[in-house]
C-alpha positions as a printed NumPy array, in Angstrom:
array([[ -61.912,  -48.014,   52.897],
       [ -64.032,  -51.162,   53.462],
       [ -61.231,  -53.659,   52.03 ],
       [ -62.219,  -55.916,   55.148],
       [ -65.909,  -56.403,   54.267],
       [ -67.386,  -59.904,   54.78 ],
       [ -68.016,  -60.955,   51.36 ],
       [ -71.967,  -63.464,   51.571],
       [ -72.243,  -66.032,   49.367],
       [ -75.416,  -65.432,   47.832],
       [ -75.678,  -62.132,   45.537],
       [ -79.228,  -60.636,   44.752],
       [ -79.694,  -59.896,   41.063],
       [ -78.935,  -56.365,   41.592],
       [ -75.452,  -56.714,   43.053],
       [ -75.115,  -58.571,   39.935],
       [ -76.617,  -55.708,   37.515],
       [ -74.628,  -55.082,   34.481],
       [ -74.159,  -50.805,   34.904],
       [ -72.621,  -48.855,   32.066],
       [ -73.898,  -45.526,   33.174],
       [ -72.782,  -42.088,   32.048],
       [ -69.291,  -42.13 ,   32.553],
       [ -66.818,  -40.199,   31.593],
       [ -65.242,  -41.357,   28.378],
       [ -61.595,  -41.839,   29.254],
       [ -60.02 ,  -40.777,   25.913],
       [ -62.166,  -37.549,   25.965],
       [ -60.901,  -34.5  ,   27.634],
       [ -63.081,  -34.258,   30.802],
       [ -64.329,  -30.341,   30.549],
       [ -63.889,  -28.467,   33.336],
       [ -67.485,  -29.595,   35.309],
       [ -69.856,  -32.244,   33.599],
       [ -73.331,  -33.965,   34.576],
       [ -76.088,  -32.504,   36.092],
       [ -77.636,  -33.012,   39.669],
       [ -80.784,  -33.619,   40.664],
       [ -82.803,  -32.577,   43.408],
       [ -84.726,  -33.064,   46.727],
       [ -87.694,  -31.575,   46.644],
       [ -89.645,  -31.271,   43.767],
       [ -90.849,  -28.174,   42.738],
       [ -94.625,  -26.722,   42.549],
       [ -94.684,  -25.861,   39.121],
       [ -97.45 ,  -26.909,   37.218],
       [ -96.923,  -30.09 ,   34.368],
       [ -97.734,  -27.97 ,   32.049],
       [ -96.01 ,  -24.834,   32.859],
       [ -93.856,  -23.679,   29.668],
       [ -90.296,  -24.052,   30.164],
       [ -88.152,  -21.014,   30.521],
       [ -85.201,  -23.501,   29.455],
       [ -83.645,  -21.119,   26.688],
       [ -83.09 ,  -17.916,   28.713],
       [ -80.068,  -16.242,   26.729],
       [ -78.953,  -15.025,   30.729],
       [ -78.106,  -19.01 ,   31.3  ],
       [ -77.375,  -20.589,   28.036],
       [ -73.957,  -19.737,   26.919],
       [ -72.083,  -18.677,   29.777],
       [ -69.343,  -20.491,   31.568],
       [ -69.826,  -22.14 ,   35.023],
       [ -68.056,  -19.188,   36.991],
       [ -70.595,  -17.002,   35.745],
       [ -73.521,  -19.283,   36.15 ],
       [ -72.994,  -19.567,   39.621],
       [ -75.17 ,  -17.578,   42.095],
       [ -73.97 ,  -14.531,   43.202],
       [ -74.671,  -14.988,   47.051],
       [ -73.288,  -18.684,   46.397],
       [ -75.203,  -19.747,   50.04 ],
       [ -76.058,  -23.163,   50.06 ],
       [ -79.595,  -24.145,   51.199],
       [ -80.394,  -25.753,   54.443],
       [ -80.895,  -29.914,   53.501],
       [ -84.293,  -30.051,   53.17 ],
       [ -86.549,  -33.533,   54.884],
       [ -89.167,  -32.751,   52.001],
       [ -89.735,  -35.957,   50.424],
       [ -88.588,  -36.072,   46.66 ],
       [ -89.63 ,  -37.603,   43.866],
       [ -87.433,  -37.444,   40.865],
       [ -86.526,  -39.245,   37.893],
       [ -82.689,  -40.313,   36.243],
       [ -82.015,  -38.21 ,   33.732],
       [ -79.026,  -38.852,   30.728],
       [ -79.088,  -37.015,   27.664],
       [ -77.422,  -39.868,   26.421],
       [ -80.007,  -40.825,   23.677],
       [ -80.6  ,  -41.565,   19.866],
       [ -77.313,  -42.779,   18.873],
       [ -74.641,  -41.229,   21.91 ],
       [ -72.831,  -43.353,   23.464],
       [ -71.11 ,  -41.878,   27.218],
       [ -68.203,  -44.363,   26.048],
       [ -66.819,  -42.512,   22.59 ],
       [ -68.075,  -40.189,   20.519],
       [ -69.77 ,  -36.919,   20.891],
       [ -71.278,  -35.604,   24.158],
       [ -74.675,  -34.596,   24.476],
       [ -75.42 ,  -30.723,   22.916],
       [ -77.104,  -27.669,   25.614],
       [ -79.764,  -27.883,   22.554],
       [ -80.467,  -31.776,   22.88 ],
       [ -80.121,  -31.16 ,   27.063],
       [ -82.365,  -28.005,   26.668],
       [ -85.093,  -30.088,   24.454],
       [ -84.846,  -33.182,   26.915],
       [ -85.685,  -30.873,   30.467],
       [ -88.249,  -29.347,   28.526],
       [ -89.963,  -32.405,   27.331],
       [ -89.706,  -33.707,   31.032],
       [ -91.162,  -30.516,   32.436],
       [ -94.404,  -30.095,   29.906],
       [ -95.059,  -33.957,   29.645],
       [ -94.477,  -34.891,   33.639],
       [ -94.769,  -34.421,   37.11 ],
       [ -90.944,  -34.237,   38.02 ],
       [ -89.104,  -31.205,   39.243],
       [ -86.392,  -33.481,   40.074],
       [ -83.519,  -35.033,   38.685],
       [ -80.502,  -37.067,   39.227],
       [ -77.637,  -37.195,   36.685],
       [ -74.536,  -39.511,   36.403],
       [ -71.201,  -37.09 ,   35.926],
       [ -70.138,  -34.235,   36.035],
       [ -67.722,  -33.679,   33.153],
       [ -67.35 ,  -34.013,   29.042],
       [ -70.157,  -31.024,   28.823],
       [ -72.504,  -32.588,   30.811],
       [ -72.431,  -29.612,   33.373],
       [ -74.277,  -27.492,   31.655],
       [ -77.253,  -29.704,   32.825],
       [ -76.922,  -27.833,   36.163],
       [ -77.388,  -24.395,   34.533],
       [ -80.076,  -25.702,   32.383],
       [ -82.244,  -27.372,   35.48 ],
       [ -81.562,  -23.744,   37.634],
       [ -83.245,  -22.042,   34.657],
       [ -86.191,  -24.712,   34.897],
       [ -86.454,  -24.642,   38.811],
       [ -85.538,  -28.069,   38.834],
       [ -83.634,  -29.316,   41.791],
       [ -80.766,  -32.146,   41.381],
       [ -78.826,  -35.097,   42.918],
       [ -75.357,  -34.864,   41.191],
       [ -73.312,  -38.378,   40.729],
       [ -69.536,  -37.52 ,   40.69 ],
       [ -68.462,  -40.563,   38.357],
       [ -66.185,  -42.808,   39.613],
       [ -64.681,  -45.895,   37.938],
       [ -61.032,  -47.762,   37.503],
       [ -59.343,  -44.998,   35.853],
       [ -57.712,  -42.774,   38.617],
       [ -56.782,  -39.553,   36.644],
       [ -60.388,  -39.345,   35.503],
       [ -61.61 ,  -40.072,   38.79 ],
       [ -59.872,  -36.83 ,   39.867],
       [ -60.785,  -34.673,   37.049],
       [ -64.167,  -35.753,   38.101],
       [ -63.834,  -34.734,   41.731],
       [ -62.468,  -31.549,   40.84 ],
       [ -65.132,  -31.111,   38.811],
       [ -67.851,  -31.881,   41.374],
       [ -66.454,  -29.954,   43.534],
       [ -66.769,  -26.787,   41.012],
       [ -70.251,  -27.869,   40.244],
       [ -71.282,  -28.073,   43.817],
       [ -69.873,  -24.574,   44.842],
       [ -71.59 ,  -22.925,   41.737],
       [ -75.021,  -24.4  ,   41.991],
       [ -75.261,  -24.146,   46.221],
       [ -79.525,  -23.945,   45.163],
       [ -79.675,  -26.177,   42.646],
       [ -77.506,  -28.91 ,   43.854],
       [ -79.043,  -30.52 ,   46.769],
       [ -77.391,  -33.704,   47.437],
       [ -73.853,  -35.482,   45.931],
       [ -72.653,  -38.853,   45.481],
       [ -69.644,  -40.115,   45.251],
       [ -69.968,  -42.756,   42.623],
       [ -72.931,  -45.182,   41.497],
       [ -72.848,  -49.091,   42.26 ],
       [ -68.86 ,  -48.765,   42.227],
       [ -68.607,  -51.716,   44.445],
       [ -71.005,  -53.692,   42.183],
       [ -68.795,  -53.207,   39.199],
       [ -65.657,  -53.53 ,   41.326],
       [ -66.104,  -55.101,   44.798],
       [ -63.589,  -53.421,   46.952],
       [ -61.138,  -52.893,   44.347],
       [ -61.824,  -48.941,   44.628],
       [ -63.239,  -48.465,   47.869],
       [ -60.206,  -45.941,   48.091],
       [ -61.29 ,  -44.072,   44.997],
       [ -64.848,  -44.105,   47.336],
       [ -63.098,  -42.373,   50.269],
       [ -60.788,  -40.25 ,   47.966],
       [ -63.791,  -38.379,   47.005],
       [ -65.728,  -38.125,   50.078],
       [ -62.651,  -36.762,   51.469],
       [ -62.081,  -34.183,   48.983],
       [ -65.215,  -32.863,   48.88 ],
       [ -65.395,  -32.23 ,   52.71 ],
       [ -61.633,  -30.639,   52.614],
       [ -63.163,  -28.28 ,   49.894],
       [ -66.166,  -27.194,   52.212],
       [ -68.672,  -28.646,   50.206],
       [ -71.884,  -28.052,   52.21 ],
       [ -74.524,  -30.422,   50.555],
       [ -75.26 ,  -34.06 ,   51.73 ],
       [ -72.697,  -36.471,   50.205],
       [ -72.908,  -40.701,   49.536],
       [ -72.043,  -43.071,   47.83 ],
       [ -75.256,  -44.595,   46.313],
       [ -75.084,  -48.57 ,   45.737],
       [ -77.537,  -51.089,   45.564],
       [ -79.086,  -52.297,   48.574],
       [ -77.195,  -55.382,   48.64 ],
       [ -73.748,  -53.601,   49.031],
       [ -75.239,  -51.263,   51.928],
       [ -76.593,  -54.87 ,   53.719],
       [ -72.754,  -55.696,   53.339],
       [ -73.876,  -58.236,   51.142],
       [ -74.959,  -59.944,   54.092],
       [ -78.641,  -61.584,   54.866],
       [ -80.224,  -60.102,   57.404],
       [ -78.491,  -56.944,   56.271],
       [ -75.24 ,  -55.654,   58.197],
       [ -73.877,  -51.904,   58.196],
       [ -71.084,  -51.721,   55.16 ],
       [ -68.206,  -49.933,   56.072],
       [ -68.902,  -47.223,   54.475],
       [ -72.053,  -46.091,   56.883],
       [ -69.933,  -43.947,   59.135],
       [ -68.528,  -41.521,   56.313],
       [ -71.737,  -40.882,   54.679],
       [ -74.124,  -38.233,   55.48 ],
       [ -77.39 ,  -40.215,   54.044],
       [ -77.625,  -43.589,   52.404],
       [ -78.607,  -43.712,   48.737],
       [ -79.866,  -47.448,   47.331],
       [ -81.093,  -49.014,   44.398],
       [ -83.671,  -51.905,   44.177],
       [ -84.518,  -53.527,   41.071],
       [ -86.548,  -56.754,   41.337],
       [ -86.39 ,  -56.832,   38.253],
       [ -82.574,  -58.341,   38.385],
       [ -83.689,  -60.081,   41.346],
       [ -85.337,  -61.522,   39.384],
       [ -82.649,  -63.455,   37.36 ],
       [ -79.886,  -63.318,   39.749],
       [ -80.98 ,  -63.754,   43.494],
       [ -81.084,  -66.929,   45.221],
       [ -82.957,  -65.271,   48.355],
       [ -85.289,  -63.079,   46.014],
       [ -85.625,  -64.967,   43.299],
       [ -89.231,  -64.503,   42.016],
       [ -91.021,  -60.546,   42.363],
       [ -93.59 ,  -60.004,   40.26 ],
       [ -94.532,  -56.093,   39.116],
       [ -97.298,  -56.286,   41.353],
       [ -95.109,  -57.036,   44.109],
       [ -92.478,  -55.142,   43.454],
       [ -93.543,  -51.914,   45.228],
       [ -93.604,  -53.736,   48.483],
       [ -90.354,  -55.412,   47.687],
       [ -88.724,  -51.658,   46.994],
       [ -90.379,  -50.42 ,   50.81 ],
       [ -89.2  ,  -53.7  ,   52.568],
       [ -85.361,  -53.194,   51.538],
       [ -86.057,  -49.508,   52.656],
       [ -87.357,  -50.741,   55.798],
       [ -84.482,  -53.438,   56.368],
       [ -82.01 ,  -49.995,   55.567],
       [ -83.355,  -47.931,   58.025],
       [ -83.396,  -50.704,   60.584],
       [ -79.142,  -50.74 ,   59.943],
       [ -78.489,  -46.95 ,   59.485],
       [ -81.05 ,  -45.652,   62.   ],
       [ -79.574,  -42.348,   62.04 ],
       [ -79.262,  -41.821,   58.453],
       [ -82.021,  -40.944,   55.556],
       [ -82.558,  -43.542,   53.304],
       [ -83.2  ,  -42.138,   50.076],
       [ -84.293,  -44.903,   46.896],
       [ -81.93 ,  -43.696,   44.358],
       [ -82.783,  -45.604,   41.238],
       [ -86.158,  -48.475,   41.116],
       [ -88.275,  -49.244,   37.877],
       [ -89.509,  -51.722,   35.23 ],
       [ -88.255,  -52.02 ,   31.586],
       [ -90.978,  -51.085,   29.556],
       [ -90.548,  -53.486,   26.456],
       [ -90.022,  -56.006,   24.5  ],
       [ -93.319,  -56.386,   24.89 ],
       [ -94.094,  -59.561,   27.282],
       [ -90.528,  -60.288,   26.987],
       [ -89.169,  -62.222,   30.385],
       [ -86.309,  -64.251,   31.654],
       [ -85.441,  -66.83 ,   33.785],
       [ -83.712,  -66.601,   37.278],
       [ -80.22 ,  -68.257,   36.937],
       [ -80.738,  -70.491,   40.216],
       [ -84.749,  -71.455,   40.049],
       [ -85.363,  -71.089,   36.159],
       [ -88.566,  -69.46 ,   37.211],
       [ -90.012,  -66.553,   34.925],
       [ -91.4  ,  -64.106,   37.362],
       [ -90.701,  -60.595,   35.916],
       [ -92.544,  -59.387,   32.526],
       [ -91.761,  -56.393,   30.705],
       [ -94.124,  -54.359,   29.277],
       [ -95.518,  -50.723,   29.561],
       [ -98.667,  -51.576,   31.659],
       [ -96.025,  -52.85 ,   34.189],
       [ -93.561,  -50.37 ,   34.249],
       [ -96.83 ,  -48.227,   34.936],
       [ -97.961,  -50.341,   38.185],
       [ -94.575,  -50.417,   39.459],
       [ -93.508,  -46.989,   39.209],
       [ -96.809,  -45.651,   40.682],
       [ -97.476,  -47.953,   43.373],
       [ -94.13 ,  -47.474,   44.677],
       [ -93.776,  -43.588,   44.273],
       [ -97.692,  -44.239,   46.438],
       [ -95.959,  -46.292,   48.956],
       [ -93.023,  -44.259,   49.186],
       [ -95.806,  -41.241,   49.628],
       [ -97.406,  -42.595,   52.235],
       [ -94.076,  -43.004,   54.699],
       [ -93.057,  -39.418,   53.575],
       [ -90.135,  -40.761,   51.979],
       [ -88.055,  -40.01 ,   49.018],
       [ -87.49 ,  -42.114,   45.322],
       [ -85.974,  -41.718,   42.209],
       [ -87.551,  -43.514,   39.264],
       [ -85.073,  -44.764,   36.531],
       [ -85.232,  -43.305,   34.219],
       [ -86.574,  -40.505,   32.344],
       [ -85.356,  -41.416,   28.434],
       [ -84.673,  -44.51 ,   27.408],
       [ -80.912,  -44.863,   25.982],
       [ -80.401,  -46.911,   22.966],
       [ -76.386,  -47.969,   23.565],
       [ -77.54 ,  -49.987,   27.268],
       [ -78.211,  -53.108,   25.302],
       [ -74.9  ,  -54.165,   24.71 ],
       [ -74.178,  -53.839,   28.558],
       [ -77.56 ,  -54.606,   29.812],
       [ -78.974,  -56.916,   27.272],
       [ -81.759,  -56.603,   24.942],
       [ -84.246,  -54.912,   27.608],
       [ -81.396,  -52.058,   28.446],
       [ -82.759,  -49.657,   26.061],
       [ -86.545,  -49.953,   27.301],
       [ -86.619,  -48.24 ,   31.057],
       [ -87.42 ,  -44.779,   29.622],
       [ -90.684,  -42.861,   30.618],
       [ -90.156,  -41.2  ,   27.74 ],
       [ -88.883,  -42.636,   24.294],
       [ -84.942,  -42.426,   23.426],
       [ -85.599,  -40.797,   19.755],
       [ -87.342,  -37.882,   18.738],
       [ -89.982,  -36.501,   19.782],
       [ -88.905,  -38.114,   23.304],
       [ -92.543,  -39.122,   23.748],
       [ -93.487,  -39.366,   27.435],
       [ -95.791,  -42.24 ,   29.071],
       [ -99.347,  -40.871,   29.749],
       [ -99.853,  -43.195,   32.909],
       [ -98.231,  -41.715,   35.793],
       [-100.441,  -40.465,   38.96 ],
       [-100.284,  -37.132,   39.886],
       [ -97.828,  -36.294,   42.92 ]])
C-alpha cells in the first residue's frame, strides 16, 4: 500500500480526469470472467484481411473450453505495440445498469476494427458481466490484448473481478499479454484503495499468473504527484509501468501544464514518457491511454487556473495527435495505446459534453472508422 504518499499541491488536468470506464455494474451478477485484453505486439495481418471473427469452434463455448490446450504462456515480448481501447459499450449501453454488450455486437465491433484499421491490438477495461468473451473473440482474430482487471470501491466485486482475471489470464496464456490491476484507481480514489491495488497484484502472483502485471494510472500518480516526478509507491510491485497522458485535461486542470495545443501534444505525450523512464529506469514504460476528442466541432474550454483556451476539438486534430505521437512513439521503439477505438455515447454525463467524441470509429451503426490514420 502507498497510504504514506506525499500528496503535491498542484494536480495536472489528468489526475483530475473524470473516469467512468467499463466497470462492473455492481447490482449485476459478475459472470464468471468478463472484459477482454489487449495486446503487445500487433499483428501482421493485412487492414483489409477478412475477419475470421464468427468461427462456430470459438463462438459459443465456455471459457474452460476456449482455453488453449498447451495453456503455455508466451515469453513477454519488447516488440513495440500499438493498440487502441476497445469497449463495446456503445449506442445506448451503459457499463453502469442495463444490459451488457452481446458476442454479436463484440463480434461486429473487432471486425469493423480489423477491416477499417491498422490495429491488431487492444486493451479492454474488465473482465466480468460477459465481457470475457472479448478474449475468445480477439484469439479468433489474432489480435493480441492488455486486460484491465476492474477495480473500484466495492470490495466483493473487486474480488469477483480478480477471480475472474485470474481465469481469463490462465485460459488465454497467447492472447493475453499483459494485466493491470485497475485503471486511474488512485485518481478516482487517492489512496483510499491502494489495498484493493495490492490485493490484486498479490493474488494474481499467488495464482502463478505468468504475464506482466500493473497498475496503469496517469502519469501524475506514477510522478507521486510530485514535480519533478518521484517513484510512487507502487514502483517496486509492478512488473512494467502503464500511464496515461491527456493534454487535453491538462488543458483545463493543470497549473504546471496548463496550455498544449494538438500540435504539441505529441511531444508533451514523449516528454512525460521520458520524465517516467528517468524514475523507473528498470521498468518499461508503456503509454496506456493518449488522444484527442474528435468533436463538437471547434468546441474548447478554458483551463480552471489561467482561463486560457488552448485545446480544440475537432477531427483534423484528433488526426495530428494520434499520428504524430504513434510517429514519435515509433521512432524510440516504444509502445502506445490510442483511446479509443468507438466512441461511447453514456461518457457525457461523467466526462462532459466532449466524452462521447474520442472514438476512431463512430459509437452507432455502422461504427464508421476515421480514414486518416498513417500506416504502422
Amino acid at each position: 500500500m502507498a497510504a504514506d504518499q506525499s500528496t503535491a499541491t498542484e494536480k495536472p488536468a489528468v489526475a483530475d480526469k473524470p473516469i467512468a470506464a467499463d466497470k462492473p455494474a455492481a447490482t449485476e451478477k459478475p459472470v464468471s470472467t468478463d472484459k477482454p485484453a489487449t495486446t503487445d505486439k500487433p499483428v501482421a495481418t493485412s487492414p483489409d484481411q477478412p475477419a475470421a471473427a464468427d468461427k462456430p469452434a470459438t463462438a459459443e463455448k465456455p471459457i474452460a473450453e476456449l482455453q488453449h490446450k498447451e495453456n503455455t504462456p508466451v515469453p513477454p515480448s519488447n516488440e513495440r505495440m500499438q493498440c487502441a481501447a476497445f469497449s463495446p459499450y456503445v449506442g445506448d449501453l451503459n457499463p453502469d445498469h442495463g444490459a451488457h454488450p452481446s458476442r454479436e455486437l463484440i463480434n461486429e465491433l473487432l471486425d469493423k476494427l480489423v477491416k477499417e484499421t491498422r490495429f491488431r491490438c487492444i486493451m479492454t477495461y474488465g473482465v466480468m458481466n460477459g465481457l470475457e468473451y472479448v478474449f475468445a473473440a480477439a484469439e479468433a482474430r489474432n489480435l493480441k490484448v492488455i486486460a484491465i482487471i476492474w477495480l473500484d470501491d466495492d470490495v466483493a466485486v473487486n474480488t469477483q473481478s480478480i477471480n475472474s482475471g485470474i481465469e481469463v489470464a490462465r485460459a488465454f496464456p497467447q492472447t493475453i499479454l499483459k494485466l493491470s490491476c485497475g485503471s486511474e484507481v488512485r485518481t478516482r480514489h487517492g489512496n483510499a484503495f491502494d489495498g484493493e491495488i495490492t490485493r490484486c497484484i498479490d493474488s494474481l502472483r499467488k495464482a502463478g499468473v505468468t504475464q506482466p502485471i500493473t497498475t496503469i494510472d496517469t502519469w501524475w500518480e506514477w510522478c507521486n504527484r510530485s514535480w519533478p516526478c518521484k517513484q510512487s509507491s507502487f514502483g517496486k510491485s509492478v512488473d512494467w509501468i502503464g500511464t496515461n497522458i491527456f493534454p487535453w485535461w491538462e488543458n483545463k486542470h493543470s497549473k504546471i501544464f496548463p496550455c498544449v495545443p494538438a500540435k504539441k501534444a505529441a511531444d508533451f505525450h514523449i516528454a512525460r514518457l521520458k520524465d517516467l523512464r528517468k524514475t523507473y529506469p528498470k521498468k518499461d514504460v508503456i503509454l496506456t491511454e493518449f488522444g484527442w476528442p474528435n468533436g463538437p466541432a471547434g468546441g474548447t474550454e478554458y483551463n480552471v487556473h489561467t482561463k486560457q483556451h488552448c485545446g480544440v476539438a475537432g477531427r483534423k486534430n484528433q488526426m495530428k495527435v494520434v499520428n504524430q505521437t504513434f510517429k514519435k512513439l515509433a521512432q524510440k521503439n516504444w509502445s502506445g495505446v490510442v483511446f479509443e477505438a468507438f466512441s461511447e455515447n453514456w461518457k457525457p454525463s461523467n466526462e462532459g459534453s466532449f466524452g462521447s467524441y474520442w472514438g476512431l470509429c463512430e459509437g452507432k451503426p455502422p461504427y464508421t472508422c476515421a480514414r486518416g490514420l498513417n500506416s504502422k
